[in-house]
Amino acid sequence: MSRIDGRTPDQLRPITIERGWSKHAEGSVLVSYGDTKVLCTASVTEGVPRWRKGSGEGWVTAEYAMLPRATNTRGDRESVRGKIGGRTHEISRLIGRSLRAVVDHRALAENTIVLDCDVLQADGGTRTAAITGAYVALVDAVAWAREKKLLRAKGQPITGGVSAVSVGIIGGVPMLDLCYEEDVRAETDMNIVCTADGRFVEVQGTAEGAPFDRDLLNQLLDLGTLGCAELDEIQRKALEGLEG
Amino acid sequence: MSRIDGRTPDQLRPITIERGWSKHAEGSVLVSYGDTKVLCTASVTEGVPRWRKGSGEGWVTAEYAMLPRATNTRGDRESVRGKIGGRTHEISRLIGRSLRAVVDHRALAENTIVLDCDVLQADGGTRTAAITGAYVALVDAVAWAREKKLLRAKGQPITGGVSAVSVGIIGGVPMLDLCYEEDVRAETDMNIVCTADGRFVEVQGTAEGAPFDRDLLNQLLDLGTLGCAELDEIQRKALEGLEG
Amino acid sequence: MSRIDGRTPDQLRPITIERGWSKHAEGSVLVSYGDTKVLCTASVTEGVPRWRKGSGEGWVTAEYAMLPRATNTRGDRESVRGKIGGRTHEISRLIGRSLRAVVDHRALAENTIVLDCDVLQADGGTRTAAITGAYVALVDAVAWAREKKLLRAKGQPITGGVSAVSVGIIGGVPMLDLCYEEDVRAETDMNIVCTADGRFVEVQGTAEGAPFDRDLLNQLLDLGTLGCAELDEIQRKALEGLEG
Amino acid sequence: MSRIDGRTPDQLRPITIERGWSKHAEGSVLVSYGDTKVLCTASVTEGVPRWRKGSGEGWVTAEYAMLPRATNTRGDRESVRGKIGGRTHEISRLIGRSLRAVVDHRALAENTIVLDCDVLQADGGTRTAAITGAYVALVDAVAWAREKKLLRAKGQPITGGVSAVSVGIIGGVPMLDLCYEEDVRAETDMNIVCTADGRFVEVQGTAEGAPFDRDLLNQLLDLGTLGCAELDEIQRKALEGLEG
Amino acid sequence: MSRIDGRTPDQLRPITIERGWSKHAEGSVLVSYGDTKVLCTASVTEGVPRWRKGSGEGWVTAEYAMLPRATNTRGDRESVRGKIGGRTHEISRLIGRSLRAVVDHRALAENTIVLDCDVLQADGGTRTAAITGAYVALVDAVAWAREKKLLRAKGQPITGGVSAVSVGIIGGVPMLDLCYEEDVRAETDMNIVCTADGRFVEVQGTAEGAPFDRDLLNQLLDLGTLGCAELDEIQRKALEGLEG
Amino acid sequence: MSRIDGRTPDQLRPITIERGWSKHAEGSVLVSYGDTKVLCTASVTEGVPRWRKGSGEGWVTAEYAMLPRATNTRGDRESVRGKIGGRTHEISRLIGRSLRAVVDHRALAENTIVLDCDVLQADGGTRTAAITGAYVALVDAVAWAREKKLLRAKGQPITGGVSAVSVGIIGGVPMLDLCYEEDVRAETDMNIVCTADGRFVEVQGTAEGAPFDRDLLNQLLDLGTLGCAELDEIQRKALEGLEG
């Protein structure tokens, strides 16, 4: 059974990670999952939010947004509406949690890194692309901070890799890395965030149509784990040559 | 190994579901999971949101909120701050999706049911209590709508039961239905929403500390499925005697 | 002449005051005036707002709100609309002023007590029930603060009791403690806040229909004073046994 | 006993009502109570708010605001803060209710009149000046509407005069029409809104310091009633020559 | 060729500048350009915004607003809508920049002066009237600050005069100081802000209809420069007698 | 005299215009002025805003925004702050006006085109780059609309080219197309928007430091006109091959 875009069910879309996209940010990546393009910038600032001051620990957080015409029909700007929608909030929080899972905040010292993930073009899987790209931007930002002697002498702020991918069931078949057209047809949609050693950071499965049973859930978890392993490899290649 | 409150790892807190709590709402439930108390009201209105008009289908949605002193320290009101926080948005969306998974919107005809889930007292598991309670309020509201002849003559708007419970790993041990103190110590926190026949509507697992492996994930899913089966039983008893 | 619910014109609805409703708040009361139910919590925090710092005086303030389905038809949440309505503002201010009238801020030392009055079910008189209940919650919170040694050694932060009741003219007859159905029919509506010794803290009378003359005003004041005296008695009984 | 500005306790400040202040509005008045200056404009638009459509009745409403430097120290603009404060809300509602008490909405037909009361300079009593001035602007606007044939042929949209004044107790002495310095010293502050025939539309008394007893309340009501009678006279003179 | 109101193309409307309009503000001016009336108040506060602290320099800023019925049809209040419109923002910024162009912030010491420009009646040219009036209010406020010994002993905070006027092309003819009716018909609309010595602070030209060529631009600049020279004269006369 | 980046005073930065950047938008351009990169998308929707309905005319409008890390230090998102800043408003309005100057709204029929100009990387001149790029996106969007038969059969919605450039005076020397470092040092800053035939659509000059005289103004206008002529050429080349 072939997919809309000719892929096999367990095949990722073409993935590209372009580092150093922005001249200003301490880390920046343009990540593509097929036609989904997300600009991820990592901004380092000394100091931490008020509630964390004096803790000796840093903070990593994320903000996700879409350009109004990233999608097929133009959406209103959240700045114009004057409030952030539930979906934006939810995804920003997911990205932040996913990255913090591989951060040693003590080694970061009292510095803050904000990951801005702006979707320039959307074709499904924007949140997973954002996590995968933001990780690479974060690594670059940490390297920058090390060079500026902002970090603790000992310890490694990043404890391992993290990447994310969507999986879903379409016509009863589990498929990896859904594009938008597949996403809208999926009976079940799951986002999986894994560390480089194959453990889970987040598992979020939602029955869009009929509820799913344990067997299908297992197939989705298998597929997602494989996808993340592949993405981890792509991240490593993108980062090769970096002097950590 | 015994828990903070003396429960065994696979034991729910005392669960109560008090129907008909409010004199105004078409369905209303005060649900308790131990010290967590959530008031769930179901409001039926004729008509649907603009984007759904003319579809012949109804709509079910949910809004979750906490009273400012539901928690140990007082939180600012979201109405005073002038915006809804990310956590509130996320939970409202989760409750709405969970209930829609057991709703046949066509049978509902062009009516809207809003589930308001207001946490009067919080002690962990507020979103899962809200789902479990809101389901019962929804059943009552649908019965009311049937009596008022608002529904289609044929079909059943509610296709089955739905309930939710949290599970987590504390000190390496999977535990069911975490209270607040357990929740803050949990290495992994998962919310599971199941239908009455044991299939999944939502699975949301988050590594708060170390990432979790497949084996732990499986244990959590087992535990959550058992918990939901028990909750389904409690919902049924609460609803007994209802003339659907 | 008998009223909708069988009361005599000068009769209060059944009033209940349930202390210690919440496990978290320093003072908490579920107050009922018939079917009107308001949860009043008193939260003590050390320190005062910026404009009062260094004054050596504390601060007492209040926030009033309604759950969306406290009323017969569901109202939009003010948090969702992103702003607080005029009515909510007005009532919050009234409750705060009423309680401050019986507070010695100096004896309170630089502590803040916030009274949250959330209407769980509305059937007329929500603001007056909120004042009567909040007073009891405040007394409990002050007792808690005394035990925690937060107060000045000398002095008594609460200088006397305060309670409130609505009165109105329906069909030319002055009536005490209007329920919702009476409230909408009332030609004149007045809220009266009295101290335990029968003096006035607030008198707010509004001609809903025809303007009212001095004679009717006097009858309303008489009736309201009597009602508050009765409420004061109920408050005392609820507080009996408290170790001030 | 003489007052700060040399008046006797029962003396109004110099009151002026300047009609036709604005070239655009259908009615406009610059009203002064001593140094308090309020610009009141009445804007007539055909049609009514959605909730009143088809009722055959009009609507009168009011909005009150202060210029940022109307007061002794500059206040932030509510437009800049992005929300309207409680005091503003409360006063806008009071003005609207007071004017509606003398309006026959049926005679107005389905037209809306908005009274904008903007305080150009504040020296106590801004809300009472606003009511007194807005009434005159409203009369002019109704005359304009009559000329434009917007009203019902029969009936008189304005059923009588309305004016307002503050009274308060300073050093135990009841005084009429408080200026700002008196207002801050007042133990009790009351705003009284009366019709031209001496009946009450609103009575709002607040104990700023000690609660007040019935006797003082009566003295304040006496004084306020006298003040309104005098204001009614001033309004009449300002309106003389008008072809109603 | 005669204009709507009988002026010649290079003639200003009657300009009046009434100083000391408000009893509270450190400087205050009611400026009229024909029927356009703007109340400009200057408020002095010690201290500067956070970002300027410790710089040894002061800050001058401006806020512009319109009363809702300043115009022919009533506009919604920005405070009610909860946000400031683009036009308001743009004009506030223009006024602030224009005044800062003649301010020596060092001589001002760490004091802030806010210019509030509230349009009481609008008939075209409100932003230019605001600049011209605000300058005079600013001069008065600086004189007040000098008397209070808030300024540096040496130096002059105001380095020269500034005034503004609109020019436009109507029916191919350049005209000075457009009233509203002319403004809506203008093919090109330009606002010119000049110092007393005839140099430019701001030049903002907009083609409302057809783009304009260099020759017309030159004619507009000539006309605007002449207008500002005349306004400068009027400002001087208004300020005469002031002990700087 | 050589510039920071080695250009001559009358030399533009390298300008690139990449059409068809987005797969979703009807017109899309990534425009670069040196390191300034702006993504301009043109979205066509049938219908016009309410106030224009039934006019038979279309509408062109623009929204400008910056990604949070487009600049050297991260700025807060306007969506998170809940309001749009003055600068954003001002620039959005400028872009909209500039494009409407070359649009025949009648030929566009009742269609709306929104130009979204999102700054991905900022290095001075973002508003001018946005105008130049948005024009090209607009041309593509109109071509798309023609193909979809949305336009009037007769008439050409775009009446000519439009482009924009900044000019400024640094160290007394007029310079073309300022980069960020030059912009902050400029004594005078001017943005010029010209049509392809060299006439002016907007001229906005601001004295950042000392006011500027007529002679300098003339030099800036000369320089800006030349720059726009060059930009017009670059736009034409980018559009070559388009079947209008």
XYZ file of C-alpha atoms in Angstrom, chain C residues 1 33 46 55 65 67 81 134 138 145 158 161 187 195 199 210 218 235:
18
model
C -49.821 38.527 51.227
C -29.303 32.014 51.211
C 2.454 37.929 54.424
C 2.779 51.556 56.464
C -17.147 35.817 40.419
C -19.347 30.072 37.686
C -13.762 37.100 27.137
C -16.867 36.235 53.725
C -12.304 36.274 57.525
C -2.982 34.225 61.501
C -11.773 42.488 63.584
C -19.533 41.750 62.852
C -39.670 48.118 41.501
C -22.553 46.034 61.524
C -25.222 50.789 62.039
C -40.545 54.203 39.268
C -37.623 54.240 55.406
C -23.001 34.198 62.011
